[in-house]
PDB file of N, CA and C in Angstrom:
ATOM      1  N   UNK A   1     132.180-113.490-142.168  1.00  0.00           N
ATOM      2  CA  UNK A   1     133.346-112.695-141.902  1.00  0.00           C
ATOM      3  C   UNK A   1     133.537-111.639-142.988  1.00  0.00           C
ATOM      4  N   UNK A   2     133.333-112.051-144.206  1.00  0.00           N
ATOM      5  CA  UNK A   2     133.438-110.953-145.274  1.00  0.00           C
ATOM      6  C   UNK A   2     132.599-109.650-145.188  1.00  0.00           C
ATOM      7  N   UNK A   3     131.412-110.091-144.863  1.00  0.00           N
ATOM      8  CA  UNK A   3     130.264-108.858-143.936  1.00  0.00           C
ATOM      9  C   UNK A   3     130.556-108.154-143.570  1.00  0.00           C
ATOM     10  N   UNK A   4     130.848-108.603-142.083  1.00  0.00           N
ATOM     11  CA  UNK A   4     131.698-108.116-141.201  1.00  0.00           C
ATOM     12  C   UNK A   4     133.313-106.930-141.649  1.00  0.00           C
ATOM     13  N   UNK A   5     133.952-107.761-142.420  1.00  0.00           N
ATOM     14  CA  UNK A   5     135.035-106.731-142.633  1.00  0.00           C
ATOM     15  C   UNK A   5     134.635-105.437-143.540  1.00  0.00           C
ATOM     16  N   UNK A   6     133.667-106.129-144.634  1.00  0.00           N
ATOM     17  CA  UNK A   6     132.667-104.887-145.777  1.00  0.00           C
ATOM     18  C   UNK A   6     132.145-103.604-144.766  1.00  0.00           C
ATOM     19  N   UNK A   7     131.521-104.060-143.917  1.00  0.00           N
ATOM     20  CA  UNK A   7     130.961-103.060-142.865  1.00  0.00           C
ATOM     21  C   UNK A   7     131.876-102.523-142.467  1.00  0.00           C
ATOM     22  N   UNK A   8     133.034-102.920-141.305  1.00  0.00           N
ATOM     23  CA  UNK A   8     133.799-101.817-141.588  1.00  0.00           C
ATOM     24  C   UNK A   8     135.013-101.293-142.479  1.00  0.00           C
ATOM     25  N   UNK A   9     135.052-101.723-143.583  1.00  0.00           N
ATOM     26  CA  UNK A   9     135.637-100.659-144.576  1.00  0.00           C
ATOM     27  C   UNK A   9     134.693 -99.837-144.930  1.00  0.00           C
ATOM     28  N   UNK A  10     133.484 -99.668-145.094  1.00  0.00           N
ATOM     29  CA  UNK A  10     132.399 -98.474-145.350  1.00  0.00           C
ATOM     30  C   UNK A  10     132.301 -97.857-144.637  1.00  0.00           C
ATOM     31  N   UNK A  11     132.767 -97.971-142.679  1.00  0.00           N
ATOM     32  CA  UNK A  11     132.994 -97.318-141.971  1.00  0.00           C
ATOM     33  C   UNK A  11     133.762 -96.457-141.979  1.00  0.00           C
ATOM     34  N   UNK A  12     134.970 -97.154-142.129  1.00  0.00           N
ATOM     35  CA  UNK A  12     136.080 -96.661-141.688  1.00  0.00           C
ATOM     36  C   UNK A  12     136.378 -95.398-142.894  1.00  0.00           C
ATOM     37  N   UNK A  13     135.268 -95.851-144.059  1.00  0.00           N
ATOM     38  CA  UNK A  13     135.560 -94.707-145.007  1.00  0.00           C
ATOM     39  C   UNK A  13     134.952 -93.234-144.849  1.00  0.00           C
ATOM     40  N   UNK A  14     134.337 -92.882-143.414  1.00  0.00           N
ATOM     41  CA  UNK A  14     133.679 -91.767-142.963  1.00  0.00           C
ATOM     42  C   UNK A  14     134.564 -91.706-141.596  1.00  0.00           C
ATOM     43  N   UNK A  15     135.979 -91.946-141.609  1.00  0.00           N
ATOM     44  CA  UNK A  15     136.829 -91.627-140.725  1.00  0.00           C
ATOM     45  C   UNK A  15     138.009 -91.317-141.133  1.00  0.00           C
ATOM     46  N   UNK A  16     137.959 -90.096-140.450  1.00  0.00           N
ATOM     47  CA  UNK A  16     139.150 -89.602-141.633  1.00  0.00           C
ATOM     48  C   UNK A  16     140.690 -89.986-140.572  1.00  0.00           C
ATOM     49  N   UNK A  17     141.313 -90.219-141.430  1.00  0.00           N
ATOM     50  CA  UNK A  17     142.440 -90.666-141.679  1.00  0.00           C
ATOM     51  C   UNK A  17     142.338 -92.374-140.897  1.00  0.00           C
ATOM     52  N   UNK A  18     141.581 -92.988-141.154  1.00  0.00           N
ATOM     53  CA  UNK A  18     141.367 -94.573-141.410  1.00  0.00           C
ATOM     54  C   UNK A  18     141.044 -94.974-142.386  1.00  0.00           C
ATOM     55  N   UNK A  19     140.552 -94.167-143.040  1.00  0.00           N
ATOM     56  CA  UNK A  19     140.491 -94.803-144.298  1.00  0.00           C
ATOM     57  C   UNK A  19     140.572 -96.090-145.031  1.00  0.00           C
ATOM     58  N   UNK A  20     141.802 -96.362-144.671  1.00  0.00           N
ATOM     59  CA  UNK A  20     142.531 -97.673-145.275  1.00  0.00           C
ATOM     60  C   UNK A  20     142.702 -98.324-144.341  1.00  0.00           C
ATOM     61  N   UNK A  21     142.326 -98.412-143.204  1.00  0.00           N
ATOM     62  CA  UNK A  21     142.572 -99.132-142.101  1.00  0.00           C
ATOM     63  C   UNK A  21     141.963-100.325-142.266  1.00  0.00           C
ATOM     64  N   UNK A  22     142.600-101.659-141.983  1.00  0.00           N
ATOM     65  CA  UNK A  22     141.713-102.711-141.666  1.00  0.00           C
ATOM     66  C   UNK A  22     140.939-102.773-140.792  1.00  0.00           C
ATOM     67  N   UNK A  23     140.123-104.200-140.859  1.00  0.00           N
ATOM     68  CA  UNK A  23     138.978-104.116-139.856  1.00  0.00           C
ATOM     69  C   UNK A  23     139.496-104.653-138.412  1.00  0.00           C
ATOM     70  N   UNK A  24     141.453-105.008-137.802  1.00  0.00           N
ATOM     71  CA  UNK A  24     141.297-105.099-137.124  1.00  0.00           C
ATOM     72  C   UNK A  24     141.354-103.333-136.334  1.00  0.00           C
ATOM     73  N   UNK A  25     142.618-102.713-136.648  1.00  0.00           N
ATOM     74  CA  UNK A  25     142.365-101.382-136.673  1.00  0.00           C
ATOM     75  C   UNK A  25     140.488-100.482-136.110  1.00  0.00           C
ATOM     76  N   UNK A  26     140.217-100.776-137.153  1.00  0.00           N
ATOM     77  CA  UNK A  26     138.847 -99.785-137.052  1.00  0.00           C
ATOM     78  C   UNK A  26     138.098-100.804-135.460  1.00  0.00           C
ATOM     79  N   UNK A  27     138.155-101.640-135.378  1.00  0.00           N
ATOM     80  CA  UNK A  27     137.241-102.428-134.511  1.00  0.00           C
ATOM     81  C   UNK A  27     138.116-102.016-132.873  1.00  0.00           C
ATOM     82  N   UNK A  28     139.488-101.826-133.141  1.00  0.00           N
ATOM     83  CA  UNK A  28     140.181-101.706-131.581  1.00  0.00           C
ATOM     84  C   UNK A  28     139.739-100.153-131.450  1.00  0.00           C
ATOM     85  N   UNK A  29     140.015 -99.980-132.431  1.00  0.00           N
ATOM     86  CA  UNK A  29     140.109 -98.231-132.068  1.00  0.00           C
ATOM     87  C   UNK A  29     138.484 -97.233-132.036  1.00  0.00           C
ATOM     88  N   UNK A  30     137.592 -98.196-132.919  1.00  0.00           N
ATOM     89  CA  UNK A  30     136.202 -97.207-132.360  1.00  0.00           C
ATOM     90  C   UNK A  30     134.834 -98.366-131.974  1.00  0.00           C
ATOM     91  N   UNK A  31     135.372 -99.799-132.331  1.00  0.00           N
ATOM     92  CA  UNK A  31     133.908-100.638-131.866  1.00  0.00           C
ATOM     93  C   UNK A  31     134.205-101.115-130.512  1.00  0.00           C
ATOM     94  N   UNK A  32     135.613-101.892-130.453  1.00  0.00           N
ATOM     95  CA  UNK A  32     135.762-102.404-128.659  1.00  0.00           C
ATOM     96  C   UNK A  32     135.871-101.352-127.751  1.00  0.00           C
ATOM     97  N   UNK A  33     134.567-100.174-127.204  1.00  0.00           N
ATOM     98  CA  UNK A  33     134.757 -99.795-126.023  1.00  0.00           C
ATOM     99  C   UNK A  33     134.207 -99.541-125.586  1.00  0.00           C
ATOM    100  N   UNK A  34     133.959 -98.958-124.006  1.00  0.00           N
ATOM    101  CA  UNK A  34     132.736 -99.451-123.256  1.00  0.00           C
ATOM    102  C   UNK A  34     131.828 -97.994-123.307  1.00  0.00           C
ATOM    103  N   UNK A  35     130.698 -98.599-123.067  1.00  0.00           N
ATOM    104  CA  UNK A  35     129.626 -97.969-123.421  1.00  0.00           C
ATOM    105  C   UNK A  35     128.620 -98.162-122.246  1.00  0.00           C
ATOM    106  N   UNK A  36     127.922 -97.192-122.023  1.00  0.00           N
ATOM    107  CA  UNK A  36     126.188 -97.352-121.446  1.00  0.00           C
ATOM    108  C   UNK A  36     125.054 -97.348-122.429  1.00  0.00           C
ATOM    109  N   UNK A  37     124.158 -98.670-122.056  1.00  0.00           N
ATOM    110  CA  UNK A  37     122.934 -98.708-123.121  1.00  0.00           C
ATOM    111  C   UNK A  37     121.800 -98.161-122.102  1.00  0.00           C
ATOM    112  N   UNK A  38     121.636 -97.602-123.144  1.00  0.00           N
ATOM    113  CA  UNK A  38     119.999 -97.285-122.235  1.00  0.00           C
ATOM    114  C   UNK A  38     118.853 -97.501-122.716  1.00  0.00           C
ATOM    115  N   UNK A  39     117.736 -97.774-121.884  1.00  0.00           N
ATOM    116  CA  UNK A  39     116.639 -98.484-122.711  1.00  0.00           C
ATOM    117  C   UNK A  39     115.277 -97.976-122.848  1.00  0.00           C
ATOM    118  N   UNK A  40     115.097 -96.949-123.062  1.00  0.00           N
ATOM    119  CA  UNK A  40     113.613 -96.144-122.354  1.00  0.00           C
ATOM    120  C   UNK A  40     112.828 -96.438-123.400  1.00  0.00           C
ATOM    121  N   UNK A  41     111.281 -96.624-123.669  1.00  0.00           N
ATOM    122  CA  UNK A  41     110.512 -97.195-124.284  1.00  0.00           C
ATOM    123  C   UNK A  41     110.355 -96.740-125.908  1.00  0.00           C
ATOM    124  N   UNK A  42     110.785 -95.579-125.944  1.00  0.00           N
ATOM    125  CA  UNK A  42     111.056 -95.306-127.577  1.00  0.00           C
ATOM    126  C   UNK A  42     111.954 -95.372-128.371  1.00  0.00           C
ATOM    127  N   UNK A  43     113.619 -94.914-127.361  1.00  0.00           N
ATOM    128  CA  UNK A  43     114.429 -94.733-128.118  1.00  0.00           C
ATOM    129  C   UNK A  43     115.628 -95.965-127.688  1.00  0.00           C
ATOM    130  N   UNK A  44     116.619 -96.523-128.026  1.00  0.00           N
ATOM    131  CA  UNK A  44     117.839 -96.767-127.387  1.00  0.00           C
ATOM    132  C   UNK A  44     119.037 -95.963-127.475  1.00  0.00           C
ATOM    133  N   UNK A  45     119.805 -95.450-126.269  1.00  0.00           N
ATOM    134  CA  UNK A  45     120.626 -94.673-126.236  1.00  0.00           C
ATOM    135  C   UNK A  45     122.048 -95.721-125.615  1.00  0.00           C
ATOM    136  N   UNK A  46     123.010 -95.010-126.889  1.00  0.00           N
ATOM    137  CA  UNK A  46     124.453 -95.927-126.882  1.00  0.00           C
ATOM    138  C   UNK A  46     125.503 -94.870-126.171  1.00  0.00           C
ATOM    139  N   UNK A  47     125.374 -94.686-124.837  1.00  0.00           N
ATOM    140  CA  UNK A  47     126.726 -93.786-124.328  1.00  0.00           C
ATOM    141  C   UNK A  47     128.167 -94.092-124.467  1.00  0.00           C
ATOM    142  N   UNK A  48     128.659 -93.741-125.279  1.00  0.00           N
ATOM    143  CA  UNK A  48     130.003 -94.331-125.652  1.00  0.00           C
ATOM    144  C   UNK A  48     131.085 -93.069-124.136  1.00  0.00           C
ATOM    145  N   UNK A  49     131.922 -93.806-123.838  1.00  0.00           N
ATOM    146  CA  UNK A  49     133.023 -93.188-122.802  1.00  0.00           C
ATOM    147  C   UNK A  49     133.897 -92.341-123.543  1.00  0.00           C
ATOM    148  N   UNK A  50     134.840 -91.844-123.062  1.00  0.00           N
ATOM    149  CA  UNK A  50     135.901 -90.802-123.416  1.00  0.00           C
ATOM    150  C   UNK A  50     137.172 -91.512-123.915  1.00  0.00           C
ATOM    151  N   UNK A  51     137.068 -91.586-125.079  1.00  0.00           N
ATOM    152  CA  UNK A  51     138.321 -92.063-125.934  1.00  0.00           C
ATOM    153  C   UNK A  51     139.250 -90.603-126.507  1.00  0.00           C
ATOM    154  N   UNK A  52     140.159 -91.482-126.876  1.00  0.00           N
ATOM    155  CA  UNK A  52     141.502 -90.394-127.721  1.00  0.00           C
ATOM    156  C   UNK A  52     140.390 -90.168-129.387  1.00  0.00           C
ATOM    157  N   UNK A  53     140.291 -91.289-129.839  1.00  0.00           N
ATOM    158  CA  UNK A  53     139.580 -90.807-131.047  1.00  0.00           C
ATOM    159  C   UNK A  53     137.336 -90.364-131.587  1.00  0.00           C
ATOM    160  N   UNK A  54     137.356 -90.111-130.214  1.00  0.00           N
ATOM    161  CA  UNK A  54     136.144 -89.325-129.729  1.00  0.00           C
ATOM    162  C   UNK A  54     135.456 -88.002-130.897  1.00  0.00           C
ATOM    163  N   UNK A  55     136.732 -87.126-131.346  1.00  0.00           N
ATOM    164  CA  UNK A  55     136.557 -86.328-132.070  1.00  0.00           C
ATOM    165  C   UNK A  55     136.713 -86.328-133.644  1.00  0.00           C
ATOM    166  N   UNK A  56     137.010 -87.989-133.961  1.00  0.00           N
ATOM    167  CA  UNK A  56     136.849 -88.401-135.243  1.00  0.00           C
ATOM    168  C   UNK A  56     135.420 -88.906-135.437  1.00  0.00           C
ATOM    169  N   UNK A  57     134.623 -89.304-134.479  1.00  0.00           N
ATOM    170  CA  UNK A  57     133.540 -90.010-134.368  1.00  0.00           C
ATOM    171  C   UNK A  57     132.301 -89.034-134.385  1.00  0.00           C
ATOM    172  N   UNK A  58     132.791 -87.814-134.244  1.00  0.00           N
ATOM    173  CA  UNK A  58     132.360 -86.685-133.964  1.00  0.00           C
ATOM    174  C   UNK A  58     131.774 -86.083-135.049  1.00  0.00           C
ATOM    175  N   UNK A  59     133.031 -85.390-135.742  1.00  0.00           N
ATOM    176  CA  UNK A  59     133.404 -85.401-137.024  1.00  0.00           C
ATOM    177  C   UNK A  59     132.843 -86.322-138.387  1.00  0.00           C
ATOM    178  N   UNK A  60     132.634 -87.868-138.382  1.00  0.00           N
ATOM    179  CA  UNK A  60     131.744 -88.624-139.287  1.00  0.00           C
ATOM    180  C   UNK A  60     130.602 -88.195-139.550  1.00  0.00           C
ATOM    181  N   UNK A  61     129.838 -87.654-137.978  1.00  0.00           N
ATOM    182  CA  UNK A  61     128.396 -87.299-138.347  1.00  0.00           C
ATOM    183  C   UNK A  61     127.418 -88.775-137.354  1.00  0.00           C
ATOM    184  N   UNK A  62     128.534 -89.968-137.116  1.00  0.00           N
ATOM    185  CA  UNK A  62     127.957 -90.974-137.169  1.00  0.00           C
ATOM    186  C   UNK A  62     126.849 -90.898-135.143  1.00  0.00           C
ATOM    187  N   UNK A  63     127.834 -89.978-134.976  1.00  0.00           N
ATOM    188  CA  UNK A  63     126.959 -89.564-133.198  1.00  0.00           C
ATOM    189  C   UNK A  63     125.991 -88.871-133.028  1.00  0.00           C
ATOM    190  N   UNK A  64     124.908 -89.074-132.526  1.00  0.00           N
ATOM    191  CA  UNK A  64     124.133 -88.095-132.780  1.00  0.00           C
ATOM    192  C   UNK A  64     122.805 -88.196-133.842  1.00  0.00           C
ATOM    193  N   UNK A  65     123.088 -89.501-134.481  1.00  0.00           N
ATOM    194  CA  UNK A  65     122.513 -89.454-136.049  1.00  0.00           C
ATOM    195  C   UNK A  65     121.686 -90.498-135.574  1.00  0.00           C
ATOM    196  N   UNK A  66     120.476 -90.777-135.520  1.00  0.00           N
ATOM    197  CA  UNK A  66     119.538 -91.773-135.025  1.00  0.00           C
ATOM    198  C   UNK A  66     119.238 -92.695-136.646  1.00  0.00           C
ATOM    199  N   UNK A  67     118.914 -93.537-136.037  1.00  0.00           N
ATOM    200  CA  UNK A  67     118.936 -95.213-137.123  1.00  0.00           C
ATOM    201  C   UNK A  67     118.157 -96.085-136.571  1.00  0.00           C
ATOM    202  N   UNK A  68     117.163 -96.784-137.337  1.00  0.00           N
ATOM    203  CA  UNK A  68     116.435 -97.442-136.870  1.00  0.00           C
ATOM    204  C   UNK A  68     117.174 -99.323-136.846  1.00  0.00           C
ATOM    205  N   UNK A  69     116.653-100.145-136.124  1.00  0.00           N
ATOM    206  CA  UNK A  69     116.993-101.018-136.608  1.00  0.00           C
ATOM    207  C   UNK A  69     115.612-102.452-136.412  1.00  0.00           C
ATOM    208  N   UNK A  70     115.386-102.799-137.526  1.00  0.00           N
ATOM    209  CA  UNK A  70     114.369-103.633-137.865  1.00  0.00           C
ATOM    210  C   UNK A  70     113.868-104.863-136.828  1.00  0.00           C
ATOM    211  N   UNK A  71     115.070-105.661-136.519  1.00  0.00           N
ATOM    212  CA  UNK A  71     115.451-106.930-135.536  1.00  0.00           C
ATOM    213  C   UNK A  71     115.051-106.321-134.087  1.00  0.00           C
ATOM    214  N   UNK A  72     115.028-105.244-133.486  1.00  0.00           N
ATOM    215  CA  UNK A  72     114.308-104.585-132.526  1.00  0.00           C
ATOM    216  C   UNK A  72     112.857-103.178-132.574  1.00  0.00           C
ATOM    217  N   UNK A  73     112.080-104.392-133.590  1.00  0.00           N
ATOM    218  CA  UNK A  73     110.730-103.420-133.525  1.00  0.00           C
ATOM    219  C   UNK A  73     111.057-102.301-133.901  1.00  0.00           C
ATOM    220  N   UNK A  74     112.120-102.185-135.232  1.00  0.00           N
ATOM    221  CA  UNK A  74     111.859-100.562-135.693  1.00  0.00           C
ATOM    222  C   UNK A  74     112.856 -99.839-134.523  1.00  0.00           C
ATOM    223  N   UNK A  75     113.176-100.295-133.562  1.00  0.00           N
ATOM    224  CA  UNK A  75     113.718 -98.702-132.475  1.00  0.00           C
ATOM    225  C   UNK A  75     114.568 -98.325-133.253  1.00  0.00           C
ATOM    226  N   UNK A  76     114.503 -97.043-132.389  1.00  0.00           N
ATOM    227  CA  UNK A  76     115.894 -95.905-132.725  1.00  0.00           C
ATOM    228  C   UNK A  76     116.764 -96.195-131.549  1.00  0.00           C
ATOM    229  N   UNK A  77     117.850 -96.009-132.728  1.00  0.00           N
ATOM    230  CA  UNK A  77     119.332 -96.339-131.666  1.00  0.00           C
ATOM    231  C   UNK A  77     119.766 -95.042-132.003  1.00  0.00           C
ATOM    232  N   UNK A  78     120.522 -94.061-130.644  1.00  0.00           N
ATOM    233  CA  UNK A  78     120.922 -92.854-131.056  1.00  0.00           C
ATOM    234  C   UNK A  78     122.308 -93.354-130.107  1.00  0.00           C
ATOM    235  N   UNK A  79     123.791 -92.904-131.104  1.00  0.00           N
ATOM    236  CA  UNK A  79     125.004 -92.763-130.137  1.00  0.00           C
ATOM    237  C   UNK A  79     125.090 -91.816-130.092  1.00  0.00           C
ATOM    238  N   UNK A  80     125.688 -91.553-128.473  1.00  0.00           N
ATOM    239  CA  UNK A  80     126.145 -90.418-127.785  1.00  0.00           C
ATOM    240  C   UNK A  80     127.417 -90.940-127.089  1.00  0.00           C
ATOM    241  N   UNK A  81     128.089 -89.133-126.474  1.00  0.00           N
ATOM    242  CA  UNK A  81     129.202 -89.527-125.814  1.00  0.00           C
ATOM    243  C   UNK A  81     128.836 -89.341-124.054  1.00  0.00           C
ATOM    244  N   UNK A  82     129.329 -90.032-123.838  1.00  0.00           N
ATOM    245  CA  UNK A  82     129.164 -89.278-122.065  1.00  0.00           C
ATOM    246  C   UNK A  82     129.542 -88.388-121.638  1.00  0.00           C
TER     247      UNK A  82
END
């Protein structure tokens, strides 16, 4: 659980004006929402839906920005919006 909340306060610190938000905060407002995954053989694509705070997410840099992750063979995970 401490992980978990560490992760997002490092988040939430590339969102501006969350800043100080706890991790229940940061988790309602940009991790619980629905999304399309997509799975095509090189990349994974995270379609995130049309939220109110869309243009903070924007703004981080964090959309758009491809990341690999180890636990799935190295892929790239790229978020996008729909």
């Amino acid at each position: 659980m401490i992980i978990g909340q560490a992760t997002y306060h490092i988040f939430a610190q590339h969102l501006r004006g969350y800043e100080h938000s706890g991790a229940d905060v940061i988790f309602r407002k940009f991790i619980d929402t629905p999304a399309k995954i997509v799975v095509p053989p090189k990349e994974i694509e995270v379609r995130l839906g049309k939220r109110v705070n869309n243009p903070i997410l924007i703004e981080s840099g964090f959309l758009n920005t491809p990341f690999k992750l180890p636990w799935l063979q190295n892929k790239t995970v790229r978020n996008t919006l729909q």
